[in-house]
Amino acid sequence: MKPIIFALPGNEYLSADIIAGTKGEKGNFEIRQFPDQETYVRLLCDVNKRDVIIVCTLHQPDAKLLPLFFLCNLLRDQNVNSICLVAPYLAYMRQDKQFNSGEAITSEYFAKLLSSIADRLITIDPHLHRRVSMKEIYSIPTEVLHAAMLISEWIKTNIPYALLIGPDSESEQWVSEVAKNAGAPFIVLQKIRHGDRDVEVSVPGIEKYKNHIPVLVDDIISTARTMIETVTHLKKAGAKDPVCIGVHAVFAGNSYEELKNSGVSKVITCNTIVHQSNAIDISKLICSVIQK
Ligand code: R5P
C-alpha cells in the first residue's frame, strides 16, 4: 500500500513533490495554536496499519518539536504501521561535544528524542564532523543523502570557470566531492571561530586562481559569518565576486541580507529549508530513497 504523507506547516511544497514522486496519499490533519500558544492536532484521515511519512525540516527546531511529537504520538494511537520522518535539515548536529565543562551535548539528547518518536529518519548532509556515523547517536535507521552531485551539476551549468572554496577543514569532505564532479579545482581554508558571530578565516594560495570565479560551498549558512569572512578575504586578495552555495539556508536574523551585501555575485541554496535563495531541488533525491 502507498504511504500517507503528512506535511508539518512550512513543508507543503516538498511534501507535494514527495506525494507526486511516490504516488502516495496526502495525510489530512488539522494543526493550529490555541490562543495560549499550546498546540492542537486532529487527524482527518484513516491511518490504521498504514506506513506514514512526516515531512518536517528542522531549522528553528524548538518550536517544531512539540507539534511533531504530538503528531507522532497521535499516529501511534491510531495504529500506524510505521513512521518515517523526512527532515531534510537536521538540527542540533553541531553541539556534538562539551566545548566547555557543564555544557549539554544536545545532538545526543535531540537524537534520543527523535529516535523515540519515529521508526526511520531520512535527512540530507547532516553536520557530521566529530561523529562519523549517525548510528553513534540515532538508535533508529537513518538514511543520509548528499546534495554534492546536485550542487556539482548546478555549478557545471552555471559557472564556467569555477574555483571551489571550502571555508574550513570540516567542509573538505563535500567540497572535494563537489569539485571532482564539477571538474573544477578546489582549495580549503583555515577557520578559527572565536564566538557565535566572530569567525576568522585565512585564504592561502588564492593568487594562482585570479581568473577563476570563486564558488564557496558549505553545508550550513547560519549567521553567514563564515561566508562573509571568506568573501572579505577573497576580495582583499583581488578575487572576482564570489558565488556562495549552501546546502541548508538556515540564515539567522539578517544574515542573508548581510551576505548579499558583502560583495558576492550570487547566493544559492538547496531547498532543504524553504528560502528565497533556493535554486537546487532535492525532492527527487528524497523520493529515490523513499521508494527503495
Ligand atoms: C561549521 O562547522 C559548518 O560547516 C558551517 O561552516 C557553519 O555552520 C556556518 O555557520 P555560520 O554561517 O554561522 O558562520
CSV table of C-alpha atoms and ligand atoms in Angstrom, one decimal:
chain,number,residue,atom,x,y,z
A,1,MET,CA,0.0,0.0,0.0
A,2,LYS,CA,1.2,3.5,-0.8
A,3,PRO,CA,2.4,5.7,2.1
A,4,ILE,CA,0.4,8.5,3.6
A,5,ILE,CA,2.4,11.8,3.7
A,6,PHE,CA,1.9,14.5,6.3
A,7,ALA,CA,3.4,17.9,5.9
A,8,LEU,CA,4.1,19.9,9.1
A,9,PRO,CA,3.4,23.6,8.5
A,10,GLY,CA,6.0,25.1,6.1
A,11,ASN,CA,6.8,21.8,4.4
A,12,GLU,CA,3.9,21.7,1.9
A,13,TYR,CA,6.0,22.2,-1.3
A,14,LEU,CA,8.4,19.4,-0.6
A,15,SER,CA,5.6,17.2,0.7
A,16,ALA,CA,3.6,17.7,-2.6
A,17,ASP,CA,6.7,16.6,-4.6
A,18,ILE,CA,7.0,13.5,-2.4
A,19,ILE,CA,3.4,12.7,-2.8
A,20,ALA,CA,3.8,13.0,-6.6
A,21,GLY,CA,7.1,11.2,-6.7
A,22,THR,CA,6.0,8.3,-4.5
A,23,LYS,CA,2.3,8.3,-5.7
A,24,GLY,CA,1.5,8.5,-2.1
A,25,GLU,CA,-1.6,9.9,-0.4
A,26,LYS,CA,-1.8,13.2,1.3
A,27,GLY,CA,-2.4,12.9,5.0
A,28,ASN,CA,-5.2,15.2,6.1
A,29,PHE,CA,-4.9,16.7,9.6
A,30,GLU,CA,-5.5,19.9,11.4
A,31,ILE,CA,-2.8,21.6,13.4
A,32,ARG,CA,-3.1,25.0,15.0
A,33,GLN,CA,-2.2,27.0,18.1
A,34,PHE,CA,-4.7,27.7,20.8
A,35,PRO,CA,-4.8,31.3,21.9
A,36,ASP,CA,-2.4,30.4,24.8
A,37,GLN,CA,0.0,29.0,22.1
A,38,GLU,CA,-0.4,25.4,23.0
A,39,THR,CA,-0.8,23.1,20.0
A,40,TYR,CA,-4.0,21.4,18.8
A,41,VAL,CA,-3.7,18.4,16.5
A,42,ARG,CA,-6.5,16.4,14.9
A,43,LEU,CA,-6.3,13.6,12.3
A,44,LEU,CA,-8.8,13.8,9.5
A,45,CYS,CA,-8.0,10.5,7.7
A,46,ASP,CA,-7.7,6.8,8.5
A,47,VAL,CA,-4.1,5.7,9.1
A,48,ASN,CA,-4.8,2.3,10.6
A,49,LYS,CA,-1.9,-0.1,9.7
A,50,ARG,CA,-0.6,2.4,7.1
A,51,ASP,CA,3.0,3.5,6.5
A,52,VAL,CA,3.3,7.1,7.3
A,53,ILE,CA,5.8,9.7,6.2
A,54,ILE,CA,6.1,13.0,8.1
A,55,VAL,CA,7.9,15.9,6.3
A,56,CYS,CA,9.3,18.3,8.8
A,57,THR,CA,12.6,20.1,8.1
A,58,LEU,CA,14.1,21.0,11.4
A,59,HIS,CA,15.6,24.5,11.3
A,60,GLN,CA,14.4,26.6,14.3
A,61,PRO,CA,13.7,23.2,15.8
A,62,ASP,CA,12.4,24.1,19.3
A,63,ALA,CA,9.1,25.4,18.0
A,64,LYS,CA,8.7,22.4,15.6
A,65,LEU,CA,9.5,19.6,18.0
A,66,LEU,CA,6.4,19.6,20.2
A,67,PRO,CA,3.9,19.6,17.2
A,68,LEU,CA,6.0,16.8,15.7
A,69,PHE,CA,6.0,14.9,19.0
A,70,PHE,CA,2.2,15.3,19.3
A,71,LEU,CA,1.5,14.1,15.7
A,72,CYS,CA,3.8,11.1,16.1
A,73,ASN,CA,2.0,10.1,19.3
A,74,LEU,CA,-1.4,10.6,17.7
A,75,LEU,CA,-0.4,8.4,14.7
A,76,ARG,CA,0.8,5.7,17.0
A,77,ASP,CA,-2.5,5.8,19.0
A,78,GLN,CA,-4.3,5.3,15.6
A,79,ASN,CA,-2.3,2.2,15.0
A,80,VAL,CA,0.0,3.2,12.1
A,81,ASN,CA,2.4,0.5,10.8
A,82,SER,CA,5.4,2.8,10.7
A,83,ILE,CA,6.5,6.4,10.9
A,84,CYS,CA,9.3,7.7,8.6
A,85,LEU,CA,10.5,11.2,9.4
A,86,VAL,CA,11.8,13.2,6.4
A,87,ALA,CA,13.9,16.1,7.9
A,88,PRO,CA,16.0,17.5,5.0
A,89,TYR,CA,17.7,19.7,7.5
A,90,LEU,CA,18.5,18.1,10.8
A,91,ALA,CA,19.1,20.4,13.7
A,92,TYR,CA,21.3,20.1,16.8
A,93,MET,CA,24.1,18.4,15.0
A,94,ARG,CA,26.8,21.0,15.7
A,95,GLN,CA,26.7,20.8,19.5
A,96,ASP,CA,28.4,17.4,19.4
A,97,LYS,CA,30.8,17.6,22.3
A,98,GLN,CA,31.4,19.6,25.5
A,99,PHE,CA,33.3,22.6,24.3
A,100,ASN,CA,33.2,23.9,27.9
A,101,SER,CA,32.6,22.0,31.1
A,102,GLY,CA,29.0,21.6,32.1
A,103,GLU,CA,27.6,22.0,28.6
A,104,ALA,CA,24.8,19.8,27.2
A,105,ILE,CA,25.7,17.7,24.3
A,106,THR,CA,22.4,18.5,22.7
A,107,SER,CA,23.0,16.5,19.5
A,108,GLU,CA,22.7,13.3,21.6
A,109,TYR,CA,19.6,14.4,23.5
A,110,PHE,CA,17.9,15.5,20.3
A,111,ALA,CA,18.8,12.2,18.6
A,112,LYS,CA,17.4,10.3,21.5
A,113,LEU,CA,14.1,12.2,21.3
A,114,LEU,CA,13.7,11.8,17.5
A,115,SER,CA,14.6,8.1,17.8
A,116,SER,CA,11.8,7.7,20.4
A,117,ILE,CA,9.0,9.1,18.1
A,118,ALA,CA,9.9,7.9,14.6
A,119,ASP,CA,11.0,4.5,13.1
A,120,ARG,CA,13.2,5.8,10.3
A,121,LEU,CA,14.8,9.1,9.5
A,122,ILE,CA,15.8,10.5,6.1
A,123,THR,CA,18.0,13.6,6.0
A,124,ILE,CA,20.4,15.5,3.8
A,125,ASP,CA,24.0,16.3,4.7
A,126,PRO,CA,23.7,16.3,8.5
A,127,HIS,CA,26.6,18.1,10.1
A,128,LEU,CA,28.7,15.0,10.9
A,129,HIS,CA,32.1,16.3,12.0
A,130,ARG,CA,33.4,14.8,15.1
A,131,ARG,CA,30.9,11.9,14.7
A,132,VAL,CA,31.4,9.7,11.7
A,133,SER,CA,28.1,7.9,11.6
A,134,MET,CA,24.5,8.8,12.6
A,135,LYS,CA,24.4,5.4,14.3
A,136,GLU,CA,26.6,6.8,17.1
A,137,ILE,CA,23.7,8.9,18.3
A,138,TYR,CA,20.5,7.7,16.5
A,139,SER,CA,19.1,4.4,17.5
A,140,ILE,CA,16.6,4.2,14.5
A,141,PRO,CA,17.7,3.5,10.9
A,142,THR,CA,18.8,6.7,9.3
A,143,GLU,CA,19.4,7.4,5.6
A,144,VAL,CA,21.8,10.2,4.9
A,145,LEU,CA,21.6,11.7,1.4
A,146,HIS,CA,24.1,14.1,-0.1
A,147,ALA,CA,23.5,17.2,-2.2
A,148,ALA,CA,27.0,17.2,-3.7
A,149,MET,CA,26.1,15.8,-7.1
A,150,LEU,CA,23.2,18.3,-7.5
A,151,ILE,CA,25.5,21.2,-6.5
A,152,SER,CA,28.1,20.0,-9.0
A,153,GLU,CA,25.5,19.9,-11.7
A,154,TRP,CA,24.4,23.4,-10.9
A,155,ILE,CA,28.0,24.7,-11.0
A,156,LYS,CA,28.7,22.9,-14.3
A,157,THR,CA,25.7,24.5,-15.8
A,158,ASN,CA,26.0,28.0,-14.4
A,159,ILE,CA,29.7,28.8,-13.6
A,160,PRO,CA,32.1,28.2,-16.5
A,161,TYR,CA,35.4,28.8,-14.8
A,162,ALA,CA,34.8,27.9,-11.1
A,163,LEU,CA,37.3,27.6,-8.3
A,164,LEU,CA,35.6,25.8,-5.4
A,165,ILE,CA,36.4,27.0,-1.9
A,166,GLY,CA,35.7,25.3,1.3
A,167,PRO,CA,35.7,27.7,4.2
A,168,ASP,CA,37.1,25.3,6.8
A,169,SER,CA,38.6,21.8,7.2
A,170,GLU,CA,35.2,20.4,8.1
A,171,SER,CA,33.9,21.4,4.6
A,172,GLU,CA,36.7,19.5,2.8
A,173,GLN,CA,34.6,16.2,2.6
A,174,TRP,CA,31.9,17.7,0.4
A,175,VAL,CA,33.8,20.5,-1.3
A,176,SER,CA,36.3,17.9,-2.7
A,177,GLU,CA,33.4,15.8,-3.9
A,178,VAL,CA,31.5,18.7,-5.5
A,179,ALA,CA,34.8,19.9,-7.2
A,180,LYS,CA,35.5,16.4,-8.6
A,181,ASN,CA,32.1,16.1,-10.1
A,182,ALA,CA,32.1,19.6,-11.4
A,183,GLY,CA,35.6,19.1,-12.9
A,184,ALA,CA,36.9,22.2,-11.1
A,185,PRO,CA,39.9,22.8,-8.8
A,186,PHE,CA,39.3,23.5,-5.1
A,187,ILE,CA,41.0,24.9,-2.0
A,188,VAL,CA,40.1,24.6,1.6
A,189,LEU,CA,40.7,27.5,4.0
A,190,GLN,CA,41.6,27.6,7.7
A,191,LYS,CA,38.9,28.9,10.1
A,192,ILE,CA,39.0,29.8,13.7
A,193,ARG,CA,35.7,30.5,15.4
A,194,HIS,CA,36.1,32.9,18.4
A,195,GLY,CA,32.4,33.1,19.2
A,196,ASP,CA,28.9,32.6,17.8
A,197,ARG,CA,29.3,35.6,15.4
A,198,ASP,CA,33.1,36.0,15.4
A,199,VAL,CA,34.9,34.0,12.8
A,200,GLU,CA,38.5,34.4,11.4
A,201,VAL,CA,39.4,32.8,8.0
A,202,SER,CA,42.7,32.7,6.1
A,203,VAL,CA,42.9,32.2,2.3
A,204,PRO,CA,46.2,30.6,1.3
A,205,GLY,CA,47.3,30.3,-2.4
A,206,ILE,CA,44.4,32.2,-4.0
A,207,GLU,CA,46.8,34.3,-6.2
A,208,LYS,CA,47.1,31.2,-8.5
A,209,TYR,CA,43.4,31.4,-9.4
A,210,LYS,CA,42.9,35.1,-10.3
A,211,ASN,CA,40.9,34.3,-13.4
A,212,HIS,CA,38.5,31.8,-11.8
A,213,ILE,CA,35.2,32.6,-10.2
A,214,PRO,CA,35.4,31.6,-6.5
A,215,VAL,CA,32.5,29.4,-5.5
A,216,LEU,CA,32.2,29.0,-1.8
A,217,VAL,CA,30.4,25.8,-0.7
A,218,ASP,CA,29.4,25.0,2.8
A,219,ASP,CA,26.8,22.7,4.4
A,220,ILE,CA,25.1,25.3,6.7
A,221,ILE,CA,24.8,29.1,6.3
A,222,SER,CA,23.6,30.2,9.7
A,223,THR,CA,24.9,33.6,10.8
A,224,ALA,CA,26.8,33.7,7.5
A,225,ARG,CA,29.9,34.9,9.4
A,226,THR,CA,32.0,32.1,7.8
A,227,MET,CA,30.9,33.0,4.3
A,228,ILE,CA,31.2,36.8,4.9
A,229,GLU,CA,34.7,36.5,6.4
A,230,THR,CA,35.8,34.3,3.5
A,231,VAL,CA,34.3,36.7,0.9
A,232,THR,CA,36.1,39.7,2.6
A,233,HIS,CA,39.5,37.9,2.4
A,234,LEU,CA,38.9,36.8,-1.2
A,235,LYS,CA,38.0,40.4,-2.2
A,236,LYS,CA,41.2,41.7,-0.5
A,237,ALA,CA,43.2,39.2,-2.4
A,238,GLY,CA,41.8,40.5,-5.7
A,239,ALA,CA,39.5,37.6,-6.5
A,240,LYS,CA,36.4,38.0,-8.6
A,241,ASP,CA,33.0,38.4,-6.9
A,242,PRO,CA,32.3,35.0,-5.4
A,243,VAL,CA,29.2,32.8,-5.7
A,244,CYS,CA,28.1,31.3,-2.3
A,245,ILE,CA,26.4,28.0,-2.2
A,246,GLY,CA,24.9,26.5,1.0
A,247,VAL,CA,23.1,23.2,1.4
A,248,HIS,CA,21.0,24.5,4.3
A,249,ALA,CA,19.6,28.0,4.2
A,250,VAL,CA,19.4,28.5,8.0
A,251,PHE,CA,20.1,32.3,7.7
A,252,ALA,CA,19.7,33.5,11.3
A,253,GLY,CA,18.5,37.1,11.7
A,254,ASN,CA,19.6,39.4,8.9
A,255,SER,CA,22.4,37.2,7.7
A,256,TYR,CA,21.0,36.7,4.2
A,257,GLU,CA,20.9,40.4,3.5
A,258,GLU,CA,24.3,40.8,5.1
A,259,LEU,CA,25.8,38.1,2.9
A,260,LYS,CA,24.2,39.5,-0.2
A,261,ASN,CA,25.6,42.9,0.6
A,262,SER,CA,29.1,41.6,1.3
A,263,GLY,CA,30.3,41.7,-2.4
A,264,VAL,CA,29.1,38.4,-3.6
A,265,SER,CA,27.6,37.9,-7.1
A,266,LYS,CA,25.0,35.2,-6.0
A,267,VAL,CA,23.8,33.3,-3.0
A,268,ILE,CA,22.4,29.9,-3.9
A,269,THR,CA,21.0,27.1,-1.6
A,270,CYS,CA,19.3,23.7,-1.8
A,271,ASN,CA,15.6,23.6,-0.8
A,272,THR,CA,16.1,21.6,2.3
A,273,ILE,CA,14.8,24.7,4.0
A,274,VAL,CA,12.3,26.9,2.1
A,275,HIS,CA,14.1,30.2,1.3
A,276,GLN,CA,14.3,32.8,-1.5
A,277,SER,CA,17.8,31.7,-2.3
A,278,ASN,CA,16.7,28.1,-3.1
A,279,ALA,CA,17.9,27.1,-6.6
A,280,ILE,CA,18.8,23.4,-6.3
A,281,ASP,CA,15.9,21.0,-5.8
A,282,ILE,CA,16.4,18.0,-3.5
A,283,SER,CA,13.0,16.4,-3.8
A,284,LYS,CA,13.9,13.7,-6.3
A,285,LEU,CA,16.8,12.7,-4.1
A,286,ILE,CA,14.4,12.2,-1.3
A,287,CYS,CA,11.9,10.3,-3.4
A,288,SER,CA,14.6,8.0,-4.7
A,289,VAL,CA,15.3,6.7,-1.2
A,290,ILE,CA,11.7,6.5,0.0
A,291,GLN,CA,10.8,4.3,-2.9
A,292,LYS,CA,13.7,1.8,-2.3
B,1,R5P,C1,30.6,24.6,10.6
B,1,R5P,O1,31.2,23.7,11.1
B,1,R5P,C2,29.7,24.5,9.4
B,1,R5P,O2,30.2,23.6,8.4
B,1,R5P,C3,29.4,25.9,8.8
B,1,R5P,O3,30.7,26.4,8.3
B,1,R5P,C4,28.9,26.8,9.9
B,1,R5P,O4,27.8,26.2,10.4
B,1,R5P,C5,28.5,28.1,9.3
B,1,R5P,O5,28.0,28.9,10.3
B,1,R5P,P1,27.9,30.4,10.2
B,1,R5P,O6,27.0,30.7,9.0
B,1,R5P,O7,27.2,30.8,11.5
B,1,R5P,O8,29.2,31.0,10.1
